[in-house]
Amino acid sequence: MAVIVKLDDLLHDRRMTLTELAERVDITLANLSILKTGKARAIRFSTLEAICGALDCQPGELLEFAPDPAD
Amino acid sequence: MPRNQSAALPIAYIALRLLIVINWLGGAAIFALLMATIIAPEWTFTALGIPPADWIRSVIAGLQLVAALGIVAVPLNYMILKRMLAMVVTVRKGDPFVAANAYRLQAIAWLLLALQILSMIIGAIGKAISTVAHPVHFDAGFSVNGWLAVLMAFILARVFAEGTLMREDLEGTI
């Protein structure tokens, strides 16, 4: 997918685990895991807001656009 | 009414199972009658109240053709009922908005269309063989309600397919 979720990098920088983030943003670990592995089809603004609030980051730091070489 | 207290699904499930059996029994009865008119026409038509003196070849042939078309309707009915039953099962399992059900509805719409065409053919045969002396009337032919049902089934199939896609999107939304 052309949009990459950099949740892993942000968690690493903040020394936070996915489980801790799940508790803070009130989103299930399973759903956060789907997001982290890039398997999500869409992300709600409310989810973005909660994650950015918990990780003290901007949406742009969480998502990156990388066009597919084939396109 | 809460979902788990609704009696509609168990009733629909049982009714559909019964209809499947009745459909096959009806088909077997029509088949037996058709065979009897071919193998032992004199005995059969006399039993039906048509003595050999009153036989008109075209009428007899028309009635046999209608019976044959009636047999054709049996597997079509079965395919509709089987799909409806499968849809009821998915509702009972709590997961009806799946692509398989959209395909089932689409198939049901085509099968209903085929049954309507069959009904019109049977109605036309009835009119063709009916005379003043020997009136023949079948409960078949063009039906506005029937065609509306076909149209509705096609529209619902489309709505269901779109709904299924939307649901798939929603499932992947975090």
mmCIF file of C-alpha atoms in Angstrom:
data_model
loop_
_atom_site.group_PDB
_atom_site.id
_atom_site.type_symbol
_atom_site.label_atom_id
_atom_site.label_comp_id
_atom_site.label_asym_id
_atom_site.label_seq_id
_atom_site.Cartn_x
_atom_site.Cartn_y
_atom_site.Cartn_z
ATOM 1 C CA MET A 1 0.000 0.000 0.000
ATOM 2 C CA ALA A 2 1.240 3.501 -0.811
ATOM 3 C CA VAL A 3 0.419 4.896 2.635
ATOM 4 C CA ILE A 4 2.728 3.505 5.300
ATOM 5 C CA VAL A 5 1.799 3.520 8.982
ATOM 6 C CA LYS A 6 4.867 4.356 11.070
ATOM 7 C CA LEU A 7 3.342 3.433 14.396
ATOM 8 C CA ASP A 8 6.194 1.032 15.163
ATOM 9 C CA ASP A 9 8.817 3.787 14.803
ATOM 10 C CA LEU A 10 6.829 6.226 16.949
ATOM 11 C CA LEU A 11 6.321 3.601 19.663
ATOM 12 C CA HIS A 12 10.035 2.817 19.605
ATOM 13 C CA ASP A 13 10.949 6.506 19.908
ATOM 14 C CA ARG A 14 8.554 6.966 22.837
ATOM 15 C CA ARG A 15 9.669 3.710 24.496
ATOM 16 C CA MET A 16 6.067 2.599 24.587
ATOM 17 C CA THR A 17 4.556 -0.811 23.888
ATOM 18 C CA LEU A 18 1.503 -1.430 21.739
ATOM 19 C CA THR A 19 -0.329 -2.719 24.826
ATOM 20 C CA GLU A 20 0.345 0.534 26.693
ATOM 21 C CA LEU A 21 -0.887 2.550 23.738
ATOM 22 C CA ALA A 22 -4.002 0.394 23.493
ATOM 23 C CA GLU A 23 -4.797 1.157 27.140
ATOM 24 C CA ARG A 24 -4.235 4.905 26.663
ATOM 25 C CA VAL A 25 -6.289 5.338 23.471
ATOM 26 C CA ASP A 26 -8.983 2.804 24.388
ATOM 27 C CA ILE A 27 -8.602 0.852 21.155
ATOM 28 C CA THR A 28 -8.228 -2.912 21.239
ATOM 29 C CA LEU A 29 -4.774 -4.377 20.895
ATOM 30 C CA ALA A 30 -6.007 -6.420 17.937
ATOM 31 C CA ASN A 31 -7.122 -3.301 16.054
ATOM 32 C CA LEU A 32 -3.918 -1.410 16.842
ATOM 33 C CA SER A 33 -1.979 -4.420 15.645
ATOM 34 C CA ILE A 34 -3.902 -4.345 12.345
ATOM 35 C CA LEU A 35 -3.040 -0.659 12.027
ATOM 36 C CA LYS A 36 0.628 -1.214 12.893
ATOM 37 C CA THR A 37 1.070 -3.986 10.344
ATOM 38 C CA GLY A 38 -0.506 -1.887 7.585
ATOM 39 C CA LYS A 39 -3.490 -4.179 7.165
ATOM 40 C CA ALA A 40 -6.112 -1.507 7.956
ATOM 41 C CA ARG A 41 -8.171 -0.212 5.037
ATOM 42 C CA ALA A 42 -9.028 3.125 6.659
ATOM 43 C CA ILE A 43 -8.403 5.133 9.819
ATOM 44 C CA ARG A 44 -10.978 7.250 11.631
ATOM 45 C CA PHE A 45 -10.156 10.853 12.576
ATOM 46 C CA SER A 46 -11.041 9.953 16.166
ATOM 47 C CA THR A 47 -8.447 7.142 16.141
ATOM 48 C CA LEU A 48 -5.849 9.460 14.619
ATOM 49 C CA GLU A 49 -6.650 12.090 17.242
ATOM 50 C CA ALA A 50 -6.356 9.594 20.097
ATOM 51 C CA ILE A 51 -3.058 8.121 18.871
ATOM 52 C CA CYS A 52 -1.530 11.539 18.154
ATOM 53 C CA GLY A 53 -2.671 12.692 21.608
ATOM 54 C CA ALA A 54 -1.139 9.674 23.336
ATOM 55 C CA LEU A 55 2.116 9.783 21.367
ATOM 56 C CA ASP A 56 2.320 13.580 21.224
ATOM 57 C CA CYS A 57 2.839 13.625 17.492
ATOM 58 C CA GLN A 58 1.343 15.019 14.297
ATOM 59 C CA PRO A 59 -0.677 12.835 11.874
ATOM 60 C CA GLY A 60 2.106 13.362 9.344
ATOM 61 C CA GLU A 61 4.548 11.646 11.664
ATOM 62 C CA LEU A 62 2.285 8.597 11.834
ATOM 63 C CA LEU A 63 1.541 8.272 8.125
ATOM 64 C CA GLU A 64 3.835 8.457 5.135
ATOM 65 C CA PHE A 65 2.976 8.452 1.464
ATOM 66 C CA ALA A 66 5.338 6.275 -0.569
ATOM 67 C CA PRO A 67 4.150 5.680 -4.153
ATOM 68 C CA ASP A 68 4.396 2.125 -5.400
ATOM 69 C CA PRO A 69 7.253 1.707 -7.918
ATOM 70 C CA ALA A 70 4.806 0.009 -10.293
ATOM 71 C CA ASP A 71 2.491 3.085 -10.411
ATOM 72 C CA MET B 1 -38.617 -6.943 20.095
ATOM 73 C CA PRO B 2 -35.107 -8.131 20.927
ATOM 74 C CA ARG B 3 -33.445 -10.113 18.193
ATOM 75 C CA ASN B 4 -33.060 -13.305 20.196
ATOM 76 C CA GLN B 5 -36.789 -13.386 21.012
ATOM 77 C CA SER B 6 -37.951 -13.061 17.420
ATOM 78 C CA ALA B 7 -39.849 -16.126 16.235
ATOM 79 C CA ALA B 8 -39.667 -15.074 12.580
ATOM 80 C CA LEU B 9 -36.384 -16.848 11.857
ATOM 81 C CA PRO B 10 -37.226 -20.265 13.326
ATOM 82 C CA ILE B 11 -40.631 -20.095 11.616
ATOM 83 C CA ALA B 12 -39.024 -19.127 8.291
ATOM 84 C CA TYR B 13 -36.487 -21.931 8.674
ATOM 85 C CA ILE B 14 -39.140 -24.574 9.314
ATOM 86 C CA ALA B 15 -41.477 -23.179 6.632
ATOM 87 C CA LEU B 16 -38.720 -23.232 4.018
ATOM 88 C CA ARG B 17 -37.763 -26.806 4.904
ATOM 89 C CA LEU B 18 -41.418 -27.823 4.602
ATOM 90 C CA LEU B 19 -41.795 -25.993 1.285
ATOM 91 C CA ILE B 20 -38.743 -27.827 -0.083
ATOM 92 C CA VAL B 21 -40.381 -31.169 0.736
ATOM 93 C CA ILE B 22 -43.796 -30.049 -0.603
ATOM 94 C CA ASN B 23 -42.146 -28.791 -3.792
ATOM 95 C CA TRP B 24 -40.506 -32.170 -4.467
ATOM 96 C CA LEU B 25 -43.705 -34.051 -3.585
ATOM 97 C CA GLY B 26 -45.694 -31.790 -5.939
ATOM 98 C CA GLY B 27 -43.111 -32.377 -8.649
ATOM 99 C CA ALA B 28 -43.289 -36.137 -8.133
ATOM 100 C CA ALA B 29 -47.095 -36.008 -8.335
ATOM 101 C CA ILE B 30 -47.022 -34.024 -11.592
ATOM 102 C CA PHE B 31 -44.413 -36.397 -12.993
ATOM 103 C CA ALA B 32 -46.503 -39.434 -12.034
ATOM 104 C CA LEU B 33 -49.596 -37.879 -13.634
ATOM 105 C CA LEU B 34 -47.711 -37.014 -16.812
ATOM 106 C CA MET B 35 -46.296 -40.537 -17.042
ATOM 107 C CA ALA B 36 -49.751 -42.009 -16.458
ATOM 108 C CA THR B 37 -51.220 -39.931 -19.320
ATOM 109 C CA ILE B 38 -48.502 -41.307 -21.609
ATOM 110 C CA ILE B 39 -48.403 -44.933 -20.438
ATOM 111 C CA ALA B 40 -52.116 -45.471 -19.702
ATOM 112 C CA PRO B 41 -53.992 -42.534 -21.242
ATOM 113 C CA GLU B 42 -57.435 -44.158 -21.333
ATOM 114 C CA TRP B 43 -57.432 -45.147 -17.688
ATOM 115 C CA THR B 44 -55.923 -41.819 -16.533
ATOM 116 C CA PHE B 45 -58.225 -39.492 -18.460
ATOM 117 C CA THR B 46 -61.280 -41.535 -17.569
ATOM 118 C CA ALA B 47 -60.227 -41.282 -13.917
ATOM 119 C CA LEU B 48 -59.870 -37.526 -14.392
ATOM 120 C CA GLY B 49 -63.422 -37.379 -15.733
ATOM 121 C CA ILE B 50 -62.528 -37.087 -19.434
ATOM 122 C CA PRO B 51 -63.864 -40.173 -21.268
ATOM 123 C CA PRO B 52 -62.087 -41.153 -24.530
ATOM 124 C CA ALA B 53 -65.086 -39.892 -26.543
ATOM 125 C CA ASP B 54 -64.312 -36.309 -25.427
ATOM 126 C CA TRP B 55 -60.575 -36.445 -26.245
ATOM 127 C CA ILE B 56 -59.161 -33.695 -28.358
ATOM 128 C CA ARG B 57 -55.568 -34.437 -29.349
ATOM 129 C CA SER B 58 -54.387 -30.818 -29.157
ATOM 130 C CA VAL B 59 -55.927 -30.314 -25.713
ATOM 131 C CA ILE B 60 -54.345 -33.504 -24.396
ATOM 132 C CA ALA B 61 -50.959 -32.539 -25.847
ATOM 133 C CA GLY B 62 -51.329 -29.041 -24.363
ATOM 134 C CA LEU B 63 -52.107 -30.434 -20.921
ATOM 135 C CA GLN B 64 -49.114 -32.756 -21.128
ATOM 136 C CA LEU B 65 -46.882 -29.847 -22.135
ATOM 137 C CA VAL B 66 -48.158 -27.791 -19.195
ATOM 138 C CA ALA B 67 -47.410 -30.719 -16.876
ATOM 139 C CA ALA B 68 -43.899 -30.976 -18.336
ATOM 140 C CA LEU B 69 -43.369 -27.235 -17.758
ATOM 141 C CA GLY B 70 -44.676 -27.710 -14.226
ATOM 142 C CA ILE B 71 -41.929 -30.270 -13.686
ATOM 143 C CA VAL B 72 -39.365 -27.766 -15.009
ATOM 144 C CA ALA B 73 -40.538 -25.308 -12.334
ATOM 145 C CA VAL B 74 -39.761 -27.789 -9.532
ATOM 146 C CA PRO B 75 -35.940 -27.531 -9.629
ATOM 147 C CA LEU B 76 -36.240 -23.746 -10.099
ATOM 148 C CA ASN B 77 -38.398 -23.537 -6.961
ATOM 149 C CA TYR B 78 -35.912 -25.766 -5.145
ATOM 150 C CA MET B 79 -32.976 -23.532 -6.086
ATOM 151 C CA ILE B 80 -34.852 -20.471 -4.759
ATOM 152 C CA LEU B 81 -35.880 -22.183 -1.520
ATOM 153 C CA LYS B 82 -32.393 -23.609 -0.957
ATOM 154 C CA ARG B 83 -30.849 -20.158 -1.290
ATOM 155 C CA MET B 84 -33.448 -18.580 0.978
ATOM 156 C CA LEU B 85 -32.750 -21.268 3.564
ATOM 157 C CA ALA B 86 -29.006 -20.595 3.358
ATOM 158 C CA MET B 87 -29.709 -16.868 3.853
ATOM 159 C CA VAL B 88 -31.860 -17.566 6.907
ATOM 160 C CA VAL B 89 -29.025 -19.690 8.323
ATOM 161 C CA THR B 90 -26.568 -16.792 7.934
ATOM 162 C CA VAL B 91 -29.003 -14.468 9.736
ATOM 163 C CA ARG B 92 -29.332 -16.990 12.567
ATOM 164 C CA LYS B 93 -25.542 -17.154 12.825
ATOM 165 C CA GLY B 94 -25.528 -13.351 13.117
ATOM 166 C CA ASP B 95 -23.559 -12.660 9.939
ATOM 167 C CA PRO B 96 -25.930 -12.055 7.015
ATOM 168 C CA PHE B 97 -24.059 -9.224 5.271
ATOM 169 C CA VAL B 98 -21.694 -11.399 3.309
ATOM 170 C CA ALA B 99 -20.962 -11.507 -0.405
ATOM 171 C CA ALA B 100 -22.448 -15.015 -0.652
ATOM 172 C CA ASN B 101 -25.880 -13.658 0.265
ATOM 173 C CA ALA B 102 -25.636 -10.920 -2.369
ATOM 174 C CA TYR B 103 -24.907 -13.631 -4.969
ATOM 175 C CA ARG B 104 -27.800 -15.725 -3.609
ATOM 176 C CA LEU B 105 -30.224 -12.808 -3.979
ATOM 177 C CA GLN B 106 -29.000 -12.184 -7.507
ATOM 178 C CA ALA B 107 -29.538 -15.865 -8.357
ATOM 179 C CA ILE B 108 -33.020 -15.752 -6.782
ATOM 180 C CA ALA B 109 -33.880 -12.745 -8.958
ATOM 181 C CA TRP B 110 -32.875 -14.631 -12.135
ATOM 182 C CA LEU B 111 -34.773 -17.735 -11.010
ATOM 183 C CA LEU B 112 -37.894 -15.657 -10.297
ATOM 184 C CA LEU B 113 -37.554 -14.190 -13.779
ATOM 185 C CA ALA B 114 -37.381 -17.700 -15.244
ATOM 186 C CA LEU B 115 -40.486 -18.722 -13.277
ATOM 187 C CA GLN B 116 -42.376 -15.662 -14.539
ATOM 188 C CA ILE B 117 -41.511 -16.542 -18.128
ATOM 189 C CA LEU B 118 -42.567 -20.138 -17.471
ATOM 190 C CA SER B 119 -45.840 -18.901 -15.995
ATOM 191 C CA MET B 120 -46.505 -16.774 -19.083
ATOM 192 C CA ILE B 121 -45.821 -19.747 -21.370
ATOM 193 C CA ILE B 122 -48.216 -21.937 -19.343
ATOM 194 C CA GLY B 123 -50.852 -19.178 -19.440
ATOM 195 C CA ALA B 124 -50.462 -18.868 -23.210
ATOM 196 C CA ILE B 125 -50.816 -22.641 -23.684
ATOM 197 C CA GLY B 126 -53.956 -22.558 -21.533
ATOM 198 C CA LYS B 127 -55.462 -19.846 -23.726
ATOM 199 C CA ALA B 128 -54.454 -21.663 -26.906
ATOM 200 C CA ILE B 129 -56.117 -24.972 -25.989
ATOM 201 C CA SER B 130 -59.171 -23.484 -24.297
ATOM 202 C CA THR B 131 -62.415 -23.623 -26.255
ATOM 203 C CA VAL B 132 -65.963 -22.648 -25.379
ATOM 204 C CA ALA B 133 -66.949 -26.331 -25.200
ATOM 205 C CA HIS B 134 -63.829 -27.280 -23.195
ATOM 206 C CA PRO B 135 -62.716 -24.254 -21.181
ATOM 207 C CA VAL B 136 -59.215 -24.591 -19.745
ATOM 208 C CA HIS B 137 -58.006 -22.181 -17.121
ATOM 209 C CA PHE B 138 -54.613 -22.184 -15.400
ATOM 210 C CA ASP B 139 -53.626 -19.917 -12.571
ATOM 211 C CA ALA B 140 -50.732 -18.668 -14.689
ATOM 212 C CA GLY B 141 -49.839 -15.926 -17.142
ATOM 213 C CA PHE B 142 -48.643 -12.346 -16.923
ATOM 214 C CA SER B 143 -48.676 -11.037 -13.378
ATOM 215 C CA VAL B 144 -47.830 -7.451 -12.439
ATOM 216 C CA ASN B 145 -47.049 -8.533 -8.880
ATOM 217 C CA GLY B 146 -44.818 -11.323 -10.139
ATOM 218 C CA TRP B 147 -42.793 -8.989 -12.330
ATOM 219 C CA LEU B 148 -42.600 -6.433 -9.510
ATOM 220 C CA ALA B 149 -41.176 -9.189 -7.297
ATOM 221 C CA VAL B 150 -38.554 -9.947 -9.965
ATOM 222 C CA LEU B 151 -37.620 -6.265 -10.199
ATOM 223 C CA MET B 152 -37.491 -5.939 -6.434
ATOM 224 C CA ALA B 153 -35.264 -9.010 -6.114
ATOM 225 C CA PHE B 154 -32.788 -7.548 -8.634
ATOM 226 C CA ILE B 155 -32.778 -4.184 -6.822
ATOM 227 C CA LEU B 156 -32.371 -5.821 -3.397
ATOM 228 C CA ALA B 157 -29.515 -7.959 -4.721
ATOM 229 C CA ARG B 158 -27.741 -4.779 -5.857
ATOM 230 C CA VAL B 159 -28.442 -3.021 -2.540
ATOM 231 C CA PHE B 160 -27.147 -6.063 -0.678
ATOM 232 C CA ALA B 161 -23.981 -6.203 -2.780
ATOM 233 C CA GLU B 162 -23.269 -2.506 -2.090
ATOM 234 C CA GLY B 163 -24.037 -2.983 1.607
ATOM 235 C CA THR B 164 -21.658 -5.928 1.782
ATOM 236 C CA LEU B 165 -18.866 -3.858 0.223
ATOM 237 C CA MET B 166 -19.529 -1.016 2.673
ATOM 238 C CA ARG B 167 -19.431 -3.462 5.540
ATOM 239 C CA GLU B 168 -16.117 -4.894 4.348
ATOM 240 C CA ASP B 169 -14.718 -1.359 4.254
ATOM 241 C CA LEU B 170 -16.024 -0.681 7.730
ATOM 242 C CA GLU B 171 -14.452 -3.870 9.026
ATOM 243 C CA GLY B 172 -11.031 -2.672 7.876
ATOM 244 C CA THR B 173 -11.512 0.749 9.473
ATOM 245 C CA ILE B 174 -9.660 1.326 12.710
#
